[in-house]
Amino acid sequence: MDKCISVFDMLKVGVGPSSSHTLGPWRAAEKFLSEIRANGFFAETFAVKVDLYGSLSLTGKGHATDLAVMLGLSGQDPEYIPVENIGSIIADIQNSQTLQLGNEKTIGFSFLTDIVFHKNFLPFHANGLTFTAFKESGEAYASTFYSIGGGFVVKEEQNNENSTDFTCAFPYPIDTAVELLHYCSENQLKISEVVYANEISMRPEALVHSELLRIWNTMLECMYIGCHTDGILPGGLNVKRRAFDMHQNLMGNGQYNNPQEWLQTIRKTEVKFRQILKWVSCFALAVNEVNAALGRVVTAPTNGSAGVIPAVLMYYMVIENHQAGDDEVKKFLMVAGEVGSIFKKGATISAAMGGCQAEIGVSSAMAAAALCELMGGSPEQVLMAAEIAMEHHLGLTCDPIGGLVQIPCIERNTMGAIKAINAAELALETDAKNAKVPLDKVINTMWQTAKDMNSKYKETSEGGLAVAVNIADC
């Protein structure tokens, strides 16, 4: 049985601001609850302590890691929790000094002392956290998890970063771009068709269709909310939301009542090069402003890079093809998800391991590939588009000011989206036989670059803009 990564692993619905620092720890808390239930410890649990290590500690407060573990321990689901309830749930925990463990039993919990931030790194991965449950007798049960990017969570005994929570037997098991191209050539299939065959080997076709559209509708709603929300982002940097004003200037007097009508209305607006740049940037800004405010987004492949893929897909829908509908959406998401999984298997999607090239670079490559297929690119051109996009993100560092997913993270999504469109167009105008750099080679290079990169540029806020500009300057 081969280890498989589904499109729905790469594109997951969750809560911002970070897939590795928010969604991952949240899911780790859920896994810990499952463990103590399974071993009979839950019923007698009197107290819980959480230890955060490495990058989770260094930028955890800016990424809401402490809030995420409390919500996870409380039995809340990041995929479905009403985001407007998050503030009141956290306030209740802080004020009452208690926590509803698993949403079943009340235990004492101090927000200030039961979550401990350790600057040292655990050997296995930069994002480590340990949960310890205590009985009144003093007996304890501890379990350590690692949030490896994109909301994926593993334990050290799972052996490596690329482990997943399930095993399966895809008809087309894929670890590399070469393998993917082989299946396309041998069976005369598009990349989206290969991916679809894999997905329906795991789930009913109707579920694949409905879940892909749920992902898209979540992305669309996120863009809609971001474009219609003004104000200052939380966290202390006093970052003003920009999507609201940009959207107003672009939209003019357009009339609509919901996200679907909004999409149709945008199709009627003026289309010139400057407007296209602004629209794509506006869509990306909107998503990542929602993400920064603990809103609901889709990891693509991470929360910090969540704006690139929706922005490029929206570009295709409202600029390139006004007839595009559900079929194009599903193809786009399947190609994007598959390309992201190849990066995850061959390198990393974790900024704590690979810098921002692992987030914005990978998301740009995913979007470029997906757009290229929708624009008529061959499988070879599709993977060439992914290669071009990543090639020009190599070495991109992760240096969030104040540990917040705001500066430079939000703007970087606009850059990743524009580069993705550019990469797709370059690939479409190139005979893939003349390509000099295969996608697998650039993935290997990205991983080598990640290993050579100084740790202070890997989501620690100890280098780059994070130290050149501090909160006082803002």
Coordinates of C-alpha atoms in Angstrom, one line a residue:
M1 CA 0.0 0.0 0.0
D2 CA 1.4 3.4 -1.0
K3 CA 1.2 6.5 1.1
C4 CA -1.1 8.9 -0.7
I5 CA -1.8 12.6 -0.4
S6 CA -5.2 13.7 -1.5
V7 CA -6.2 17.0 -3.0
F8 CA -8.3 17.4 0.2
D9 CA -5.1 17.1 2.3
M10 CA -3.5 19.9 0.4
L11 CA -6.6 22.1 0.3
K12 CA -8.2 22.1 3.7
V13 CA -10.8 24.4 5.2
G14 CA -9.6 25.9 8.5
V15 CA -9.1 29.1 10.5
G16 CA -6.3 31.6 10.2
P17 CA -3.7 32.9 10.5
S18 CA -1.3 30.0 10.1
S19 CA -1.7 26.4 9.0
S20 CA 1.5 25.3 10.8
H21 CA 1.1 27.5 13.9
T22 CA -2.7 27.6 14.2
L23 CA -4.4 24.8 12.3
G24 CA -1.7 22.2 13.0
P25 CA -1.6 22.8 16.8
W26 CA -5.4 22.8 16.8
R27 CA -5.5 19.4 15.1
A28 CA -2.7 18.2 17.4
A29 CA -4.9 19.0 20.4
E30 CA -7.7 17.0 18.8
K31 CA -5.4 14.1 18.3
F32 CA -4.2 14.3 21.9
L33 CA -7.9 14.2 23.1
S34 CA -8.4 11.1 21.0
E35 CA -5.3 9.5 22.6
I36 CA -6.4 10.0 26.2
R37 CA -9.9 8.8 25.4
A38 CA -8.5 5.7 23.8
N39 CA -6.2 4.9 26.7
G40 CA -8.8 5.6 29.4
F41 CA -7.0 8.7 30.7
F42 CA -9.6 11.2 29.7
A43 CA -12.2 10.4 32.4
E44 CA -9.7 11.1 35.2
T45 CA -7.9 14.0 33.6
F46 CA -7.7 16.8 36.2
A47 CA -5.4 19.3 34.4
V48 CA -3.6 19.7 31.0
K49 CA -0.3 21.5 30.2
V50 CA 0.9 22.5 26.8
D51 CA 4.6 23.0 25.9
L52 CA 5.4 24.8 22.7
Y53 CA 8.9 24.5 21.1
G54 CA 11.0 26.2 18.4
S55 CA 9.2 28.2 15.8
L56 CA 5.8 27.5 17.5
S57 CA 7.2 29.3 20.6
L58 CA 9.1 32.1 18.8
T59 CA 6.2 33.2 16.7
G60 CA 3.3 31.4 18.4
K61 CA 1.6 34.4 20.0
G62 CA 1.6 36.3 16.7
H63 CA 0.2 33.2 15.0
A64 CA -2.4 32.5 17.7
T65 CA -0.9 29.1 18.6
D66 CA -1.9 29.5 22.2
L67 CA -5.5 30.2 21.2
A68 CA -5.5 27.3 18.8
V69 CA -4.5 24.7 21.4
M70 CA -7.1 26.0 23.8
L71 CA -9.8 25.8 21.1
G72 CA -8.6 22.3 20.1
L73 CA -8.6 21.1 23.7
S74 CA -12.1 22.5 24.1
G75 CA -13.3 20.2 21.3
Q76 CA -14.0 22.9 18.7
D77 CA -13.6 22.0 15.0
P78 CA -11.6 24.5 13.0
E79 CA -13.4 23.6 9.8
Y80 CA -16.9 24.4 11.2
I81 CA -16.6 26.6 14.2
P82 CA -18.5 29.9 13.7
V83 CA -15.5 32.2 13.6
E84 CA -17.5 34.9 15.3
N85 CA -17.6 32.7 18.4
I86 CA -13.8 32.4 18.8
G87 CA -13.4 35.5 20.8
S88 CA -16.0 34.7 23.4
I89 CA -14.8 31.1 23.8
I90 CA -11.2 32.3 24.5
A91 CA -12.5 35.1 26.8
D92 CA -14.5 32.5 28.8
I93 CA -11.4 30.3 29.3
Q94 CA -9.2 33.3 30.3
N95 CA -11.8 34.8 32.7
S96 CA -13.0 31.6 34.3
Q97 CA -9.6 29.9 34.5
T98 CA -11.3 26.7 33.3
L99 CA -11.6 24.8 30.0
Q100 CA -14.3 22.5 28.8
L101 CA -12.0 19.5 27.9
G102 CA -13.3 17.9 24.7
N103 CA -16.5 19.9 25.2
E104 CA -17.4 17.3 27.9
K105 CA -15.8 18.1 31.3
T106 CA -14.6 21.2 33.1
I107 CA -10.9 21.3 34.2
G108 CA -8.9 24.1 35.7
F109 CA -6.7 25.8 33.1
S110 CA -4.6 28.9 33.3
F111 CA -4.0 30.7 30.1
L112 CA -0.8 32.2 31.5
T113 CA 0.9 29.2 33.1
D114 CA -0.5 26.1 31.4
I115 CA 0.8 27.1 28.0
V116 CA 4.6 27.3 28.2
F117 CA 6.8 28.8 25.4
H118 CA 10.2 27.2 25.0
K119 CA 12.7 28.8 22.6
N120 CA 14.7 25.6 22.2
F121 CA 13.9 23.4 19.2
L122 CA 13.1 19.7 19.4
P123 CA 15.4 17.6 17.1
F124 CA 12.7 16.1 14.9
H125 CA 11.1 19.3 13.5
A126 CA 11.0 23.1 14.1
N127 CA 7.3 23.0 15.1
G128 CA 7.0 20.7 18.1
L129 CA 4.5 20.7 20.9
T130 CA 3.8 18.4 23.9
F131 CA 0.5 17.9 25.6
T132 CA 0.5 16.5 29.2
A133 CA -2.6 15.3 31.0
F134 CA -2.6 14.9 34.8
K135 CA -4.7 12.9 37.2
E136 CA -5.4 14.2 40.7
S137 CA -3.1 11.4 41.9
G138 CA -0.2 13.0 40.0
E139 CA -0.1 10.4 37.3
A140 CA 0.7 12.0 33.9
Y141 CA 0.4 11.1 30.3
A142 CA 2.4 13.1 27.7
S143 CA 2.4 13.1 23.9
T144 CA 4.5 15.1 21.5
F145 CA 3.3 16.2 18.0
Y146 CA 4.9 18.1 15.1
S147 CA 3.0 20.5 12.9
I148 CA 4.9 20.1 9.6
G149 CA 3.0 22.7 7.5
G150 CA -0.3 22.9 5.7
G151 CA -2.1 21.6 8.8
F152 CA -0.4 18.2 8.6
V153 CA 0.5 16.8 12.0
V154 CA 2.7 13.8 12.7
K155 CA 4.5 12.1 15.6
E156 CA 8.2 11.3 15.6
E157 CA 7.6 7.6 15.5
Q158 CA 5.9 8.1 12.1
N159 CA 9.5 8.4 10.9
N160 CA 9.4 11.3 8.4
E161 CA 7.8 14.5 7.5
N162 CA 5.9 13.0 4.6
S163 CA 3.8 10.6 6.6
T164 CA 0.0 11.0 6.3
D165 CA -2.8 9.7 8.4
F166 CA -4.0 7.1 5.9
T167 CA -2.7 4.5 3.5
C168 CA -4.3 3.8 0.2
A169 CA -3.7 2.3 -3.2
F170 CA -4.1 5.0 -5.9
P171 CA -4.4 3.6 -9.4
Y172 CA -1.7 6.3 -10.3
P173 CA 0.6 6.6 -7.2
I174 CA 2.7 9.7 -7.7
D175 CA 5.8 10.9 -5.9
T176 CA 7.5 12.9 -8.7
A177 CA 6.6 15.0 -11.7
V178 CA 8.3 12.3 -13.9
E179 CA 5.8 9.7 -12.7
L180 CA 2.9 12.0 -13.2
L181 CA 4.0 12.7 -16.8
H182 CA 4.4 9.0 -17.4
Y183 CA 0.8 8.3 -16.5
C184 CA -0.4 11.2 -18.7
S185 CA 1.6 10.0 -21.7
E186 CA 0.8 6.3 -21.3
N187 CA -2.9 6.8 -20.9
Q188 CA -3.4 10.0 -22.9
L189 CA -4.8 11.8 -19.9
K190 CA -4.7 15.3 -18.7
I191 CA -3.2 15.9 -15.2
S192 CA -6.7 16.7 -13.8
E193 CA -7.9 13.4 -15.2
V194 CA -5.1 11.4 -13.5
V195 CA -5.9 13.2 -10.2
Y196 CA -9.6 12.6 -10.6
A197 CA -9.0 8.8 -11.0
N198 CA -7.0 8.8 -7.8
E199 CA -9.6 10.7 -5.9
I200 CA -12.5 8.6 -6.8
S201 CA -10.6 5.5 -5.8
M202 CA -10.9 6.8 -2.3
R203 CA -14.3 8.5 -2.2
P204 CA -17.6 8.4 -4.1
E205 CA -17.6 10.6 -7.2
A206 CA -20.4 12.7 -5.8
L207 CA -18.4 13.4 -2.7
V208 CA -15.3 14.4 -4.7
H209 CA -17.5 16.9 -6.7
S210 CA -19.2 18.4 -3.7
E211 CA -16.0 18.7 -1.6
L212 CA -14.2 20.4 -4.5
L213 CA -17.0 22.9 -4.8
R214 CA -17.1 23.4 -1.1
I215 CA -13.5 24.4 -1.2
W216 CA -14.1 26.8 -4.0
N217 CA -17.1 28.3 -2.3
T218 CA -15.1 28.8 0.9
M219 CA -12.4 30.6 -1.2
L220 CA -15.0 32.7 -2.9
E221 CA -16.7 33.7 0.3
C222 CA -13.3 34.5 1.8
M223 CA -12.5 36.9 -1.1
Y224 CA -16.0 38.4 -0.8
I225 CA -15.7 39.0 3.0
G226 CA -12.2 40.4 2.6
C227 CA -13.3 42.8 -0.2
H228 CA -16.2 44.1 2.0
T229 CA -14.5 44.5 5.3
D230 CA -12.7 47.7 6.3
G231 CA -10.6 48.5 9.4
I232 CA -7.4 47.6 11.1
L233 CA -6.1 44.0 11.5
P234 CA -5.6 42.7 15.0
G235 CA -2.1 42.0 16.5
G236 CA -0.6 45.4 17.2
L237 CA 1.0 46.3 13.9
N238 CA -2.0 48.5 13.1
V239 CA -2.1 47.2 9.5
K240 CA -5.0 48.8 7.6
R241 CA -7.0 46.5 5.4
R242 CA -6.5 47.5 1.7
A243 CA -8.7 45.1 -0.2
F244 CA -11.8 47.1 0.8
D245 CA -10.7 50.4 -0.7
M246 CA -9.1 48.8 -3.7
H247 CA -12.3 46.8 -4.4
Q248 CA -14.5 49.9 -4.1
N249 CA -12.4 51.7 -6.7
L250 CA -12.4 48.8 -9.1
M251 CA -16.1 47.8 -8.7
G252 CA -17.6 51.3 -9.0
N253 CA -21.4 51.1 -8.7
G254 CA -21.9 47.4 -9.4
Q255 CA -25.0 45.9 -7.7
Y256 CA -25.0 42.4 -6.2
N257 CA -26.3 40.6 -3.1
N258 CA -24.0 37.5 -2.6
P259 CA -20.7 36.1 -3.7
Q260 CA -22.0 34.4 -6.9
E261 CA -23.7 37.7 -8.1
W262 CA -20.5 39.5 -7.1
L263 CA -18.5 37.3 -9.4
Q264 CA -20.9 37.9 -12.3
T265 CA -20.7 41.7 -11.7
I266 CA -16.9 41.8 -11.8
R267 CA -17.1 40.2 -15.3
K268 CA -18.8 43.4 -16.5
T269 CA -16.0 45.8 -15.2
E270 CA -13.3 47.4 -17.3
V271 CA -10.5 45.1 -18.2
K272 CA -7.1 46.8 -18.9
F273 CA -3.7 45.6 -17.8
R274 CA -3.6 47.8 -14.7
Q275 CA -7.1 46.8 -13.7
I276 CA -6.1 43.1 -14.1
L277 CA -3.1 43.6 -11.8
K278 CA -5.3 45.4 -9.3
W279 CA -8.1 42.8 -9.4
V280 CA -5.7 39.9 -8.9
S281 CA -3.9 41.8 -6.0
C282 CA -7.2 42.7 -4.5
F283 CA -8.4 39.1 -4.4
A284 CA -5.2 37.9 -2.8
L285 CA -5.1 40.7 -0.3
A286 CA -8.7 40.0 0.6
V287 CA -8.0 36.4 1.5
N288 CA -5.0 37.1 3.6
E289 CA -6.6 39.9 5.4
V290 CA -9.4 37.5 6.4
N291 CA -6.7 35.0 7.4
A292 CA -4.8 37.5 9.5
A293 CA -8.1 38.2 11.4
L294 CA -8.6 34.6 12.4
G295 CA -11.2 34.1 9.6
R296 CA -12.0 31.0 7.6
V297 CA -9.7 30.2 4.7
V298 CA -8.5 27.3 2.7
T299 CA -4.9 26.1 3.2
A300 CA -3.4 26.3 -0.3
P301 CA -1.1 24.8 0.6
T302 CA -0.8 26.8 3.8
N303 CA -2.7 29.6 5.5
G304 CA 0.1 32.1 5.0
S305 CA -0.1 31.5 1.2
A306 CA -3.9 31.0 1.1
G307 CA -4.5 34.0 -1.2
V308 CA -2.5 32.9 -4.3
I309 CA -4.7 30.1 -5.6
P310 CA -8.1 31.8 -5.1
A311 CA -6.8 34.9 -6.7
V312 CA -5.5 33.1 -9.8
L313 CA -8.6 31.0 -10.1
M314 CA -10.8 34.1 -9.7
Y315 CA -8.7 35.8 -12.4
Y316 CA -9.5 32.9 -14.8
M317 CA -13.2 33.1 -13.9
V318 CA -13.7 36.8 -14.2
I319 CA -11.1 37.9 -16.8
E320 CA -10.1 35.0 -19.0
N321 CA -13.2 32.8 -19.4
H322 CA -16.6 34.3 -18.6
Q323 CA -18.2 30.9 -19.4
A324 CA -16.1 29.1 -16.8
G325 CA -18.1 27.2 -14.1
D326 CA -17.9 24.2 -11.8
D327 CA -16.0 21.9 -14.2
E328 CA -13.1 24.4 -14.6
V329 CA -13.1 25.0 -10.9
K330 CA -12.7 21.3 -10.1
K331 CA -10.0 20.8 -12.7
F332 CA -8.0 23.8 -11.4
L333 CA -8.2 22.6 -7.8
M334 CA -7.2 19.0 -8.7
V335 CA -4.1 20.1 -10.7
A336 CA -3.1 22.6 -8.0
G337 CA -3.5 20.0 -5.2
E338 CA -1.4 17.4 -7.1
V339 CA 1.4 19.8 -7.8
G340 CA 1.4 20.8 -4.2
S341 CA 1.6 17.2 -3.0
I342 CA 4.7 16.6 -5.2
F343 CA 6.4 19.5 -3.6
K344 CA 5.4 18.2 -0.1
K345 CA 6.8 14.8 -0.9
G346 CA 10.0 16.0 -2.5
A347 CA 10.7 19.1 -0.3
T348 CA 8.5 20.8 2.2
I349 CA 5.5 23.2 2.4
S350 CA 6.6 24.4 5.9
A351 CA 8.0 27.9 6.3
A352 CA 9.7 26.7 9.5
M353 CA 11.6 24.2 7.5
G354 CA 12.0 25.9 4.1
G355 CA 11.3 29.6 4.5
C356 CA 8.6 31.4 2.5
Q357 CA 9.7 29.7 -0.7
A358 CA 7.9 26.7 0.8
E359 CA 4.7 28.7 1.1
I360 CA 4.4 31.4 -1.5
G361 CA 6.7 29.6 -3.9
V362 CA 4.8 26.4 -3.7
S363 CA 1.4 28.1 -3.9
S364 CA 2.5 30.1 -7.0
A365 CA 3.7 26.9 -8.6
M366 CA 0.4 25.2 -7.8
A367 CA -1.6 28.1 -9.3
A368 CA 0.6 28.4 -12.4
A369 CA 0.2 24.7 -13.2
A370 CA -3.6 24.8 -12.7
L371 CA -4.1 27.9 -14.8
C372 CA -1.9 26.5 -17.5
E373 CA -4.1 23.4 -17.9
L374 CA -7.3 25.5 -18.0
M375 CA -5.7 27.6 -20.7
G376 CA -5.0 24.6 -22.9
G377 CA -1.5 23.6 -21.8
S378 CA -0.2 20.1 -22.3
P379 CA 0.9 18.1 -19.2
E380 CA 4.5 19.0 -20.0
Q381 CA 3.6 22.7 -20.2
V382 CA 1.6 22.5 -17.0
L383 CA 4.6 21.2 -15.1
M384 CA 6.8 23.6 -16.8
A385 CA 4.6 26.4 -15.5
A386 CA 5.0 25.1 -12.0
E387 CA 8.8 25.0 -12.5
I388 CA 9.0 28.5 -13.7
A389 CA 6.9 29.8 -10.8
M390 CA 9.1 28.1 -8.2
E391 CA 12.4 28.9 -9.9
H392 CA 11.7 32.6 -9.3
H393 CA 10.8 32.1 -5.6
L394 CA 13.9 30.1 -4.7
G395 CA 15.5 31.3 -1.5
L396 CA 12.5 33.4 -0.4
T397 CA 12.8 33.9 3.4
C398 CA 10.1 33.8 6.0
D399 CA 10.6 36.9 8.3
P400 CA 7.2 38.0 9.7
I401 CA 7.3 41.2 11.6
G402 CA 6.1 40.7 15.2
G403 CA 5.5 37.0 14.4
L404 CA 2.2 38.0 12.7
V405 CA 1.1 36.7 9.3
Q406 CA 0.7 40.3 8.0
I407 CA 4.0 42.0 6.9
P408 CA 5.3 41.0 4.4
C409 CA 3.1 37.9 4.2
I410 CA -0.1 39.5 2.9
E411 CA 1.6 41.4 0.0
R412 CA 3.7 38.3 -0.9
N413 CA 0.4 36.6 -1.9
T414 CA -0.2 39.2 -4.5
M415 CA 3.3 38.7 -5.9
G416 CA 2.9 34.9 -5.9
A417 CA -0.4 35.2 -7.8
I418 CA 1.0 37.6 -10.5
K419 CA 4.0 35.4 -10.9
A420 CA 1.8 32.3 -11.3
I421 CA -0.1 34.0 -14.2
N422 CA 3.2 35.1 -15.8
A423 CA 4.6 31.6 -15.4
A424 CA 1.6 30.0 -17.0
E425 CA 1.7 32.3 -20.0
L426 CA 5.5 31.7 -20.5
A427 CA 4.9 27.9 -20.4
L428 CA 2.0 28.2 -22.9
E429 CA 4.3 30.0 -25.3
T430 CA 7.2 27.5 -25.0
D431 CA 7.7 24.1 -26.6
A432 CA 8.1 22.0 -23.5
K433 CA 10.7 19.9 -25.3
N434 CA 13.1 22.9 -25.0
A435 CA 12.7 23.2 -21.2
K436 CA 16.1 23.1 -19.5
V437 CA 15.0 22.7 -15.9
P438 CA 12.6 19.8 -15.0
L439 CA 10.2 20.3 -12.2
D440 CA 11.7 17.6 -10.1
K441 CA 15.1 19.3 -10.3
V442 CA 13.7 22.6 -9.1
I443 CA 12.0 20.8 -6.2
N444 CA 15.3 19.2 -5.2
T445 CA 17.0 22.6 -5.5
M446 CA 14.3 24.1 -3.3
W447 CA 14.9 21.5 -0.6
Q448 CA 18.7 21.9 -0.7
T449 CA 18.2 25.7 -0.5
A450 CA 15.9 25.2 2.5
K451 CA 18.6 23.0 4.3
D452 CA 21.3 25.7 3.6
M453 CA 19.1 28.6 4.7
N454 CA 20.0 30.2 8.0
S455 CA 17.4 29.2 10.7
K456 CA 16.7 32.9 11.5
Y457 CA 14.9 33.1 8.1
K458 CA 12.6 30.2 8.8
E459 CA 9.6 31.7 10.6
T460 CA 11.4 32.6 13.8
S461 CA 11.1 36.4 13.5
E462 CA 14.8 36.5 14.3
G463 CA 16.0 37.8 11.0
G464 CA 15.2 39.9 7.9
L465 CA 12.3 42.4 8.1
A466 CA 11.3 40.9 11.4
V467 CA 14.3 42.6 13.1
A468 CA 14.9 45.5 10.6
V469 CA 11.3 46.7 11.4
N470 CA 9.8 46.2 14.8
I471 CA 6.4 46.9 16.2
A472 CA 7.5 50.2 17.6
D473 CA 8.3 51.4 14.1
C474 CA 4.7 50.6 13.1

